[in-house]
Amino acid sequence: MDFMISLDNRSPVPLHRQLYEEIRKSILTGRLTAGASLPSTRTLALSLGVSRSTVTQSYDQLISEGYLQTYVGSGTKVSEHLPDDLLQVAPPKTHKLRAEARKTPSPKLSRYGESLADAAPFEPTEPRMPIHFKYGIPALDEFPMDIWRRLLLRHCRADRSRLLDYAETAQGEPGLRAAIVGYLGRSRATRCTADQVIIVNGSQQAIDLVTKVLVDRGDRVALENPGYLGARRSFLAQGARLEPVPVDEQGIIVERLPARSSSQAKLIYVTPSHQFPTGAVLCLPRRLELIAWAADAGAMIVEDDYDSEFRYSSRPIPALQGLDENENVIYAGTFSKILFPSLRVGYLVVPPPLVRIFVRARWLSDRQTPTLEQRVLADFINEGYLERHLRRMRTLYDRRRQTLSRSLKQHFGDRVTILGENAGMHLMARLETGRTDEEVLRRAREAGVGIISARIYYLTDARAGEFVFGYANVSERKIQEGVRRLAKALKKTCLNPENE
Ligand SMILES: Cc1ncc(COP(=O)(O)O)c(C=O)c1O
């Protein structure tokens, strides 16, 4: 393939960045078309006279933004169908920004700002569907709003100066931190005191703080592949070098981590309770291996326990935080999935030596989480409402999950493999349809059904035909109807794509 790429050694823009720009431009202008194969990193490095790591870095960035895909055994290719938002929304904005930057030297973005300007859009542009298997949304209709309202009113009558003034500490309300310690001890076997808990605005802020405090530009961060985009975006924005680690039905494959002695990874980010998106639950032996690896490699583990509360067929496995003896685990939890996402309350549990630094970073970020919500939540936990709500939701989600699993098997038979259904609020289905993922999504959309392709969650070695189905906020009737519509929309193609 003739690339016609020219790199400028004298430019202040790093070579990997220039190469990234050139390839991206070629894709956006259609010089490189969907499905086109790219040269191997070695070949391109040789032909451009640059190091192989320069090419690898540019490829990694383009892969993580969805422009390129790697496939087992067939190298790196331009993504078959670029998501519309990459083609329509981001490029004009980015070009405009860059054009303006060229005209006027200021405002000159920081490297952090630059990486955000270049990133693919964060917010989904998916239209709402009549039946939407959106992941990560709890059953919103079931939230006990009457209880919440009563607790809110109770606290609104409290001393105004303490309620409305800045909080005394950015760490969070002591009452809520104590309630969280009690709750975690009962449900997750963590070992910590309230002094180690820092209240944050959701686990995304937790990940962002961890990144700022622990990761420097160029640092290596290991993460699950496929894995959670919110974490990947944070690490990339900070300029981290990502080290994808494959996942199987038992979670992250610890033995595929770089050798302990040679690893320079500073951080490893994992979702052990319900791997995102495959749903695998990390088994106990691997948890212990991971902890040993981190101790030897001198790396911190970030344990994102986003929907650990929902387990259906086995007892919970203790959190890494409780198993670790070396103060190497930072635990992140959230109320987005057990209560509601717009609450924006989550928490970090950090090893004692790091607390002071994290609280300062928390202060710099946005001072505090609103006091009123923290106090209401503390009562909600202490008065037993949280665990009651959880019990109800576990039963409800279990029914919904079984209905989804049954419907998928009924309509797709041996053309579906279901993964990760024993925990959480979503499952992943491998569908054999004989069509591209984009075609499946388009047909689903036309039938009024929203599902998500798992491809975007892969950093490398993406698999086709994997889809994420969130079920917690979808009624059983809608689940059945959604799967029926999906199967109908794909049926002819599954049986005989030629005869449509
Ligand atoms: C794996 C994972 N971690 C973290 C989050 C972020 O949750 P929060 O709303 O607490 O920021 C999500 C959201 O869906 C998630 O899937």
Coordinates of C-alpha atoms and ligand atoms in Angstrom, one line a residue:
M1 CA 0.0 0.0 0.0
D2 CA 1.4 3.4 -1.0
F3 CA 0.7 5.8 1.9
M4 CA 2.3 9.0 0.7
I5 CA 3.1 10.0 4.2
S6 CA 5.7 12.7 4.9
L7 CA 6.9 13.3 8.5
D8 CA 8.8 16.3 9.6
N9 CA 11.7 15.5 11.9
R10 CA 12.2 19.2 12.8
S11 CA 8.6 19.7 13.8
P12 CA 7.8 20.2 17.6
V13 CA 4.9 17.7 17.0
P14 CA 6.1 14.2 17.9
L15 CA 6.5 11.8 15.0
H16 CA 3.8 9.4 16.3
R17 CA 1.4 12.3 16.5
Q18 CA 2.2 13.4 12.9
L19 CA 1.8 9.8 11.7
Y20 CA -1.5 9.5 13.6
E21 CA -2.8 12.7 11.9
E22 CA -1.7 11.6 8.5
I23 CA -3.4 8.2 8.7
R24 CA -6.6 9.7 10.2
K25 CA -6.7 12.4 7.5
S26 CA -6.4 9.6 4.9
I27 CA -9.3 7.8 6.4
L28 CA -11.5 10.8 6.7
T29 CA -10.8 12.0 3.2
G30 CA -11.4 8.5 1.8
R31 CA -7.9 7.9 0.6
L32 CA -7.9 4.9 2.9
T33 CA -11.2 3.1 2.5
A34 CA -13.1 0.9 5.0
G35 CA -11.6 -2.5 5.3
A36 CA -8.3 -1.5 3.7
S37 CA -5.3 -3.3 5.2
L38 CA -2.5 -1.2 6.8
P39 CA 1.1 -2.3 6.6
S40 CA 2.5 -4.0 9.6
T41 CA 4.2 -1.7 12.1
R42 CA 7.6 -3.2 11.1
T43 CA 7.1 -2.5 7.4
L44 CA 5.8 1.0 7.9
A45 CA 8.5 1.9 10.3
L46 CA 11.1 0.7 7.8
S47 CA 9.6 2.5 4.9
L48 CA 9.3 5.8 6.9
G49 CA 12.6 5.5 8.6
V50 CA 11.1 5.8 12.1
S51 CA 11.2 3.5 15.1
R52 CA 8.6 0.7 15.3
S53 CA 7.3 2.1 18.6
T54 CA 6.4 5.4 16.8
V55 CA 4.2 3.4 14.4
T56 CA 2.8 1.3 17.2
Q57 CA 1.8 4.4 19.3
S58 CA 0.0 5.9 16.3
Y59 CA -1.8 2.7 15.5
D60 CA -2.8 2.2 19.2
Q61 CA -4.3 5.7 19.3
L62 CA -6.3 5.1 16.0
I63 CA -7.5 1.7 17.3
S64 CA -8.6 3.1 20.6
E65 CA -10.6 5.8 18.8
G66 CA -12.3 3.4 16.5
Y67 CA -10.6 4.3 13.2
L68 CA -8.6 1.1 12.9
Q69 CA -9.3 -2.5 14.0
T70 CA -7.0 -5.4 14.5
Y71 CA -8.2 -8.8 13.7
V72 CA -6.6 -12.1 14.9
G73 CA -4.5 -13.4 12.1
S74 CA -5.3 -10.6 9.6
G75 CA -3.5 -7.6 10.8
T76 CA -4.7 -4.0 11.1
K77 CA -7.4 -2.6 8.9
V78 CA -9.5 0.5 8.6
S79 CA -12.7 0.0 10.5
E80 CA -15.3 -1.6 8.3
H81 CA -17.9 1.1 9.0
L82 CA -16.7 4.0 10.9
P83 CA -19.3 5.2 13.4
D84 CA -21.2 8.2 12.0
D85 CA -20.0 10.4 14.8
L86 CA -16.3 9.9 13.9
L87 CA -17.1 11.0 10.3
Q88 CA -19.5 13.8 10.9
V89 CA -19.1 15.4 14.2
A90 CA -15.5 15.1 15.3
P91 CA -13.5 15.9 12.2
P92 CA -15.0 19.3 11.4
K93 CA -14.6 20.3 15.1
T94 CA -11.0 19.0 15.2
H95 CA -10.1 20.6 11.9
K96 CA -11.6 23.8 12.9
L97 CA -9.7 23.8 16.2
R98 CA -6.5 23.0 14.4
A99 CA -7.1 25.6 11.7
E100 CA -7.7 28.2 14.3
A101 CA -4.7 27.1 16.3
R102 CA -2.6 27.6 13.1
K103 CA -4.0 31.1 12.5
T104 CA -3.6 32.3 16.1
P105 CA -1.1 31.0 18.5
S106 CA -3.5 31.2 21.4
P107 CA -5.3 29.6 23.1
K108 CA -2.7 27.0 22.9
L109 CA -4.1 23.8 24.3
S110 CA -2.3 21.7 26.9
R111 CA -1.3 18.3 25.8
Y112 CA -4.3 17.1 27.8
G113 CA -6.5 19.6 25.9
E114 CA -5.0 18.5 22.6
S115 CA -5.8 14.9 23.3
L116 CA -9.4 15.7 24.2
A117 CA -9.7 17.8 21.0
D118 CA -8.5 14.8 18.9
A119 CA -10.5 12.1 20.7
A120 CA -13.7 10.5 19.3
P121 CA -16.9 12.0 20.7
F122 CA -17.7 10.8 24.2
E123 CA -21.4 11.1 24.3
P124 CA -23.4 8.6 22.4
T125 CA -25.3 9.9 19.4
E126 CA -27.6 6.8 19.3
P127 CA -31.3 7.8 19.0
R128 CA -33.6 6.4 21.7
M129 CA -35.3 3.3 20.6
P130 CA -38.7 2.0 21.5
I131 CA -37.0 -1.0 23.0
H132 CA -33.6 -0.1 24.1
F133 CA -31.2 -2.7 25.7
K134 CA -29.1 0.2 27.1
Y135 CA -26.5 -1.1 29.4
G136 CA -25.7 0.2 32.9
I137 CA -29.1 1.7 33.6
P138 CA -31.0 0.4 36.7
A139 CA -34.8 0.0 36.8
L140 CA -35.6 3.7 37.1
D141 CA -39.3 3.2 37.7
E142 CA -38.6 1.0 40.7
F143 CA -36.6 3.6 42.6
P144 CA -38.4 4.3 45.9
M145 CA -38.8 8.0 45.3
D146 CA -41.3 8.4 48.2
I147 CA -38.6 7.4 50.7
W148 CA -36.0 9.5 49.1
R149 CA -38.3 12.5 49.1
R150 CA -39.1 12.0 52.8
L151 CA -35.4 11.8 53.7
L152 CA -34.7 14.9 51.6
L153 CA -37.4 16.9 53.4
R154 CA -36.0 15.7 56.8
H155 CA -32.6 17.1 55.9
C156 CA -33.9 20.3 54.4
R157 CA -35.1 21.2 57.9
A158 CA -31.6 20.8 59.3
D159 CA -29.3 23.6 60.3
R160 CA -28.8 25.7 57.1
S161 CA -25.4 27.0 57.7
R162 CA -24.0 23.5 58.0
L163 CA -26.0 22.2 55.1
L164 CA -25.4 25.0 52.6
D165 CA -21.9 26.1 53.4
Y166 CA -18.8 24.5 51.9
A167 CA -18.2 21.1 53.6
E168 CA -15.4 21.0 56.2
T169 CA -13.5 18.4 54.1
A170 CA -13.4 17.4 50.5
Q171 CA -13.2 13.8 51.6
G172 CA -17.0 13.6 52.0
E173 CA -19.6 13.6 54.9
P174 CA -18.2 11.4 57.8
G175 CA -21.7 9.9 58.3
L176 CA -21.8 8.7 54.7
R177 CA -18.2 7.4 54.8
A178 CA -19.0 5.3 57.9
A179 CA -22.2 4.0 56.3
I180 CA -20.3 2.9 53.2
V181 CA -17.6 1.1 55.3
G182 CA -20.4 -0.9 57.1
Y183 CA -22.1 -1.7 53.8
L184 CA -18.9 -2.7 52.1
G185 CA -17.8 -4.9 55.0
R186 CA -21.2 -6.7 54.9
S187 CA -21.4 -7.2 51.1
R188 CA -17.9 -7.1 49.6
A189 CA -15.5 -8.2 52.3
T190 CA -13.4 -5.1 52.0
R191 CA -11.1 -4.1 54.9
C192 CA -10.9 -0.4 55.5
T193 CA -11.9 2.4 57.8
A194 CA -13.9 5.5 57.1
D195 CA -10.7 7.5 56.9
Q196 CA -9.8 5.6 53.7
V197 CA -13.1 6.4 52.0
I198 CA -13.3 9.4 49.7
I199 CA -16.7 10.4 48.4
V200 CA -16.6 11.3 44.7
N201 CA -19.1 12.3 42.0
G202 CA -19.4 8.8 40.5
S203 CA -16.8 6.2 39.7
Q204 CA -15.8 8.1 36.5
Q205 CA -14.5 10.8 38.8
A206 CA -12.8 8.2 40.8
I207 CA -11.0 6.9 37.7
D208 CA -10.1 10.4 36.7
L209 CA -8.6 11.2 40.1
V210 CA -6.6 8.0 40.1
T211 CA -5.3 8.8 36.6
K212 CA -4.3 12.3 37.6
V213 CA -2.6 11.3 40.9
L214 CA -0.7 8.2 39.6
V215 CA -0.2 8.4 35.8
D216 CA 2.3 10.6 34.0
R217 CA 2.5 11.0 30.2
G218 CA 4.2 8.0 28.7
D219 CA 3.5 5.7 31.7
R220 CA 2.3 2.3 31.0
V221 CA -1.2 1.3 32.1
A222 CA -2.4 -2.3 31.8
L223 CA -6.1 -2.8 31.2
E224 CA -8.6 -5.5 30.2
N225 CA -9.2 -6.0 26.4
P226 CA -12.1 -5.6 25.8
G227 CA -12.7 -3.1 28.5
Y228 CA -14.5 -0.1 29.8
L229 CA -14.2 3.0 27.6
G230 CA -14.5 5.6 30.4
A231 CA -11.3 4.3 32.0
R232 CA -9.4 4.0 28.7
R233 CA -10.4 7.6 27.8
S234 CA -9.1 8.9 31.0
F235 CA -5.7 7.1 30.7
L236 CA -5.4 8.2 27.0
A237 CA -6.1 11.8 27.8
Q238 CA -3.3 11.8 30.4
G239 CA -0.9 10.4 27.7
A240 CA -0.6 6.9 29.1
R241 CA 0.7 4.0 27.0
L242 CA -1.9 1.3 27.1
E243 CA -1.1 -2.4 27.5
P244 CA -4.2 -4.4 26.6
V245 CA -4.5 -7.7 28.5
P246 CA -6.8 -10.4 27.1
V247 CA -9.9 -11.7 28.9
D248 CA -11.5 -15.1 28.9
E249 CA -14.6 -16.5 30.6
Q250 CA -12.8 -16.3 33.9
G251 CA -11.9 -12.6 33.5
I252 CA -8.5 -11.0 32.8
I253 CA -5.8 -13.6 32.0
V254 CA -3.3 -12.8 34.6
E255 CA -0.6 -14.9 33.0
R256 CA -0.7 -12.7 29.9
L257 CA 0.3 -9.7 31.9
P258 CA 3.9 -8.6 31.2
A259 CA 6.4 -10.7 33.3
R260 CA 6.4 -9.3 36.8
S261 CA 10.1 -8.6 36.9
S262 CA 10.2 -6.8 33.6
S263 CA 6.8 -5.0 33.7
Q264 CA 6.9 -1.3 33.8
A265 CA 3.1 -1.0 34.1
K266 CA 2.4 1.5 36.8
L267 CA -1.3 0.7 37.1
I268 CA -3.6 -2.1 36.2
Y269 CA -7.3 -1.3 35.8
V270 CA -9.8 -4.2 36.2
T271 CA -13.5 -4.9 36.7
P272 CA -13.3 -8.3 38.5
S273 CA -16.9 -8.6 39.8
H274 CA -18.4 -8.5 36.3
Q275 CA -15.8 -7.8 33.6
F276 CA -16.9 -5.0 31.3
P277 CA -18.3 -5.9 28.8
T278 CA -17.9 -9.7 28.7
G279 CA -19.5 -10.2 32.2
A280 CA -16.8 -12.7 33.3
V281 CA -16.3 -13.0 37.1
L282 CA -12.6 -13.1 38.1
C283 CA -12.1 -16.4 39.9
L284 CA -10.3 -16.5 43.3
P285 CA -7.0 -18.0 42.1
R286 CA -6.6 -15.3 39.5
R287 CA -7.4 -12.7 42.0
L288 CA -4.6 -13.9 44.2
E289 CA -2.3 -14.1 41.2
L290 CA -3.1 -10.6 40.2
I291 CA -2.4 -9.3 43.7
A292 CA 1.0 -11.1 43.7
W293 CA 1.8 -9.8 40.2
A294 CA 1.0 -6.2 41.4
A295 CA 3.2 -6.6 44.5
D296 CA 6.1 -7.9 42.4
A297 CA 5.7 -5.4 39.6
G298 CA 5.2 -2.4 42.0
A299 CA 2.0 -1.6 40.2
M300 CA -1.3 -0.3 41.8
I301 CA -4.5 -2.2 41.0
V302 CA -7.6 -0.1 40.3
E303 CA -10.6 -2.3 41.2
D304 CA -13.7 -0.9 39.5
D305 CA -16.6 -2.6 41.3
Y306 CA -19.3 -0.9 39.3
D307 CA -22.2 -3.4 39.5
S308 CA -20.9 -6.0 41.9
E309 CA -24.1 -6.1 43.9
F310 CA -25.9 -8.2 41.3
R311 CA -25.0 -11.8 41.5
Y312 CA -27.5 -14.5 40.6
S313 CA -26.1 -18.0 40.9
S314 CA -23.2 -18.0 43.2
R315 CA -21.8 -16.4 46.3
P316 CA -19.8 -13.2 45.8
I317 CA -16.0 -13.5 45.6
P318 CA -14.2 -11.2 48.0
A319 CA -13.1 -7.9 46.6
L320 CA -9.4 -7.6 45.7
Q321 CA -9.2 -4.8 48.2
G322 CA -10.0 -7.2 51.0
L323 CA -7.7 -9.9 49.8
D324 CA -4.7 -7.6 49.3
E325 CA -2.2 -7.3 52.2
N326 CA 0.2 -4.9 50.4
E327 CA -1.8 -1.7 50.2
N328 CA -1.7 -2.0 46.4
V329 CA -5.4 -1.8 45.6
I330 CA -7.5 1.3 45.0
Y331 CA -11.2 0.4 45.1
A332 CA -13.9 2.4 43.3
G333 CA -17.6 1.9 43.9
T334 CA -20.7 3.8 42.7
F335 CA -24.4 4.3 43.5
S336 CA -25.2 4.8 39.8
K337 CA -26.2 1.2 39.3
I338 CA -27.8 0.4 42.6
L339 CA -29.8 3.7 42.9
F340 CA -29.7 6.0 39.9
P341 CA -26.9 7.4 37.7
S342 CA -27.7 11.1 37.9
L343 CA -27.2 10.9 41.7
R344 CA -23.5 11.2 40.9
V345 CA -22.2 9.7 44.1
G346 CA -19.5 7.1 44.2
Y347 CA -16.5 6.5 46.4
L348 CA -12.9 5.5 46.5
V349 CA -11.2 3.4 49.1
V350 CA -7.5 4.2 49.0
P351 CA -4.5 2.8 51.0
P352 CA -3.8 5.1 54.0
P353 CA -0.6 6.6 52.7
L354 CA -2.5 8.0 49.6
V355 CA -5.5 9.4 51.4
R356 CA -4.1 13.0 51.9
I357 CA -3.0 13.3 48.3
F358 CA -6.3 12.0 46.9
V359 CA -8.3 14.4 49.1
R360 CA -6.3 17.3 47.8
A361 CA -6.8 16.2 44.2
R362 CA -10.5 15.8 45.0
W363 CA -10.5 19.4 46.4
L364 CA -8.9 20.7 43.2
S365 CA -11.2 18.9 41.0
D366 CA -14.5 20.3 42.3
R367 CA -14.3 20.8 46.1
Q368 CA -17.0 18.3 47.1
T369 CA -20.1 16.2 46.4
P370 CA -23.3 18.0 47.4
T371 CA -23.9 17.7 51.1
L372 CA -27.6 17.3 51.0
E373 CA -27.4 14.2 48.8
Q374 CA -24.7 12.7 50.9
R375 CA -26.7 13.0 54.1
V376 CA -29.8 11.6 52.5
L377 CA -27.8 8.7 51.2
A378 CA -26.3 8.0 54.6
D379 CA -29.8 7.7 56.1
F380 CA -30.9 5.6 53.2
I381 CA -28.1 3.1 53.9
N382 CA -28.3 3.3 57.7
E383 CA -32.1 2.8 57.9
G384 CA -31.9 -0.3 55.7
Y385 CA -33.5 1.1 52.6
L386 CA -30.5 0.4 50.4
E387 CA -30.2 -3.3 51.1
R388 CA -34.0 -3.7 50.9
H389 CA -34.0 -2.0 47.5
L390 CA -31.1 -4.1 46.4
R391 CA -32.9 -7.3 47.4
R392 CA -35.9 -6.3 45.3
M393 CA -33.8 -5.3 42.3
R394 CA -31.8 -8.6 42.5
T395 CA -35.0 -10.6 42.2
L396 CA -36.3 -8.3 39.4
Y397 CA -33.1 -8.3 37.4
D398 CA -32.8 -12.0 37.8
R399 CA -36.2 -12.5 36.2
R400 CA -35.3 -10.1 33.4
R401 CA -32.0 -11.7 32.8
Q402 CA -33.6 -15.2 32.6
T403 CA -36.2 -13.9 30.2
L404 CA -33.6 -12.3 28.0
S405 CA -31.4 -15.4 28.0
R406 CA -34.4 -17.7 27.2
S407 CA -35.7 -15.4 24.4
L408 CA -32.2 -15.2 22.8
K409 CA -31.9 -19.0 22.9
Q410 CA -35.5 -19.5 21.6
H411 CA -35.1 -17.2 18.6
F412 CA -31.4 -17.7 17.8
G413 CA -30.9 -21.4 18.8
D414 CA -27.4 -22.5 18.3
R415 CA -26.5 -19.2 16.5
V416 CA -26.2 -17.5 19.9
T417 CA -23.6 -17.9 22.6
I418 CA -24.4 -16.0 25.8
L419 CA -21.6 -14.7 28.0
G420 CA -21.5 -13.2 31.5
E421 CA -25.1 -13.7 32.4
N422 CA -24.5 -14.8 36.0
A423 CA -23.9 -11.3 37.3
G424 CA -24.5 -7.6 36.7
M425 CA -27.1 -5.8 34.6
H426 CA -26.1 -6.8 31.1
L427 CA -25.0 -9.8 29.2
M428 CA -23.0 -10.2 26.0
A429 CA -24.3 -12.3 23.2
R430 CA -22.2 -13.7 20.3
L431 CA -24.6 -13.8 17.3
E432 CA -23.8 -15.7 14.1
T433 CA -25.8 -13.7 11.5
G434 CA -23.6 -13.8 8.5
R435 CA -23.7 -10.0 8.4
T436 CA -21.4 -7.3 9.5
D437 CA -22.0 -5.7 12.9
E438 CA -23.1 -2.5 11.3
E439 CA -25.7 -4.3 9.3
V440 CA -27.0 -6.0 12.4
L441 CA -27.2 -2.7 14.2
R442 CA -28.9 -1.0 11.3
R443 CA -31.5 -3.8 11.0
A444 CA -32.1 -3.7 14.7
R445 CA -32.5 0.1 14.6
E446 CA -35.1 -0.2 11.8
A447 CA -37.0 -2.7 13.9
G448 CA -37.0 -0.2 16.8
V449 CA -34.5 -2.1 18.9
G450 CA -31.3 -0.6 20.4
I451 CA -28.3 -2.9 21.1
I452 CA -24.6 -2.1 21.3
S453 CA -21.8 -3.7 19.3
A454 CA -19.0 -4.7 21.7
R455 CA -16.3 -3.8 19.0
I456 CA -15.6 -0.4 20.3
Y457 CA -14.5 -1.8 23.7
Y458 CA -11.6 -3.7 22.1
L459 CA -8.3 -2.1 21.9
T460 CA -6.9 -4.9 19.7
D461 CA -8.1 -8.2 18.3
A462 CA -11.7 -7.2 18.0
R463 CA -14.2 -10.0 17.5
A464 CA -17.1 -9.5 15.2
G465 CA -20.7 -10.5 16.1
E466 CA -20.6 -9.5 19.8
F467 CA -23.4 -7.4 21.2
V468 CA -24.1 -6.0 24.7
F469 CA -27.7 -6.3 26.0
G470 CA -28.6 -4.3 29.1
Y471 CA -31.7 -5.7 30.7
A472 CA -32.1 -4.1 34.1
N473 CA -34.3 -1.2 32.8
V474 CA -36.3 -3.2 30.3
S475 CA -39.6 -5.0 31.2
E476 CA -40.0 -8.7 30.5
R477 CA -42.6 -8.0 27.9
K478 CA -40.3 -5.6 26.1
I479 CA -37.4 -8.0 26.4
Q480 CA -39.4 -10.7 24.6
E481 CA -40.7 -8.3 22.0
G482 CA -37.2 -6.8 21.4
V483 CA -35.6 -10.2 20.9
R484 CA -38.5 -11.3 18.6
R485 CA -38.1 -8.2 16.5
L486 CA -34.4 -8.5 16.3
A487 CA -34.6 -12.2 15.3
K488 CA -37.2 -11.3 12.6
A489 CA -35.1 -8.5 11.3
L490 CA -32.1 -10.8 10.9
K491 CA -33.8 -14.0 10.1
K492 CA -33.7 -14.1 6.3
T493 CA -30.1 -13.0 6.4
C494 CA -29.2 -15.7 8.8
L495 CA -30.8 -18.4 6.7
N496 CA -29.9 -17.1 3.3
P497 CA -28.5 -13.7 2.8
E498 CA -28.8 -14.0 -1.0
N499 CA -32.6 -14.5 -1.1
E500 CA -33.7 -11.2 0.3
Ligands
LIG1 C1 -17.3 -0.5 34.2 C2 -17.9 0.9 34.5 N1 -17.2 1.6 35.4 C3 -17.6 2.8 35.8 C4 -18.8 3.3 35.2 C5 -19.2 4.8 35.6 O1 -20.2 4.9 36.5 P1 -20.5 6.2 37.3 O2 -21.8 6.6 36.9 O3 -20.3 5.9 38.7 O4 -19.5 7.3 36.9 C6 -19.6 2.6 34.3 C7 -20.8 3.1 33.8 O5 -21.6 2.5 33.1 C8 -19.1 1.3 34.0 O6 -19.7 0.5 33.1

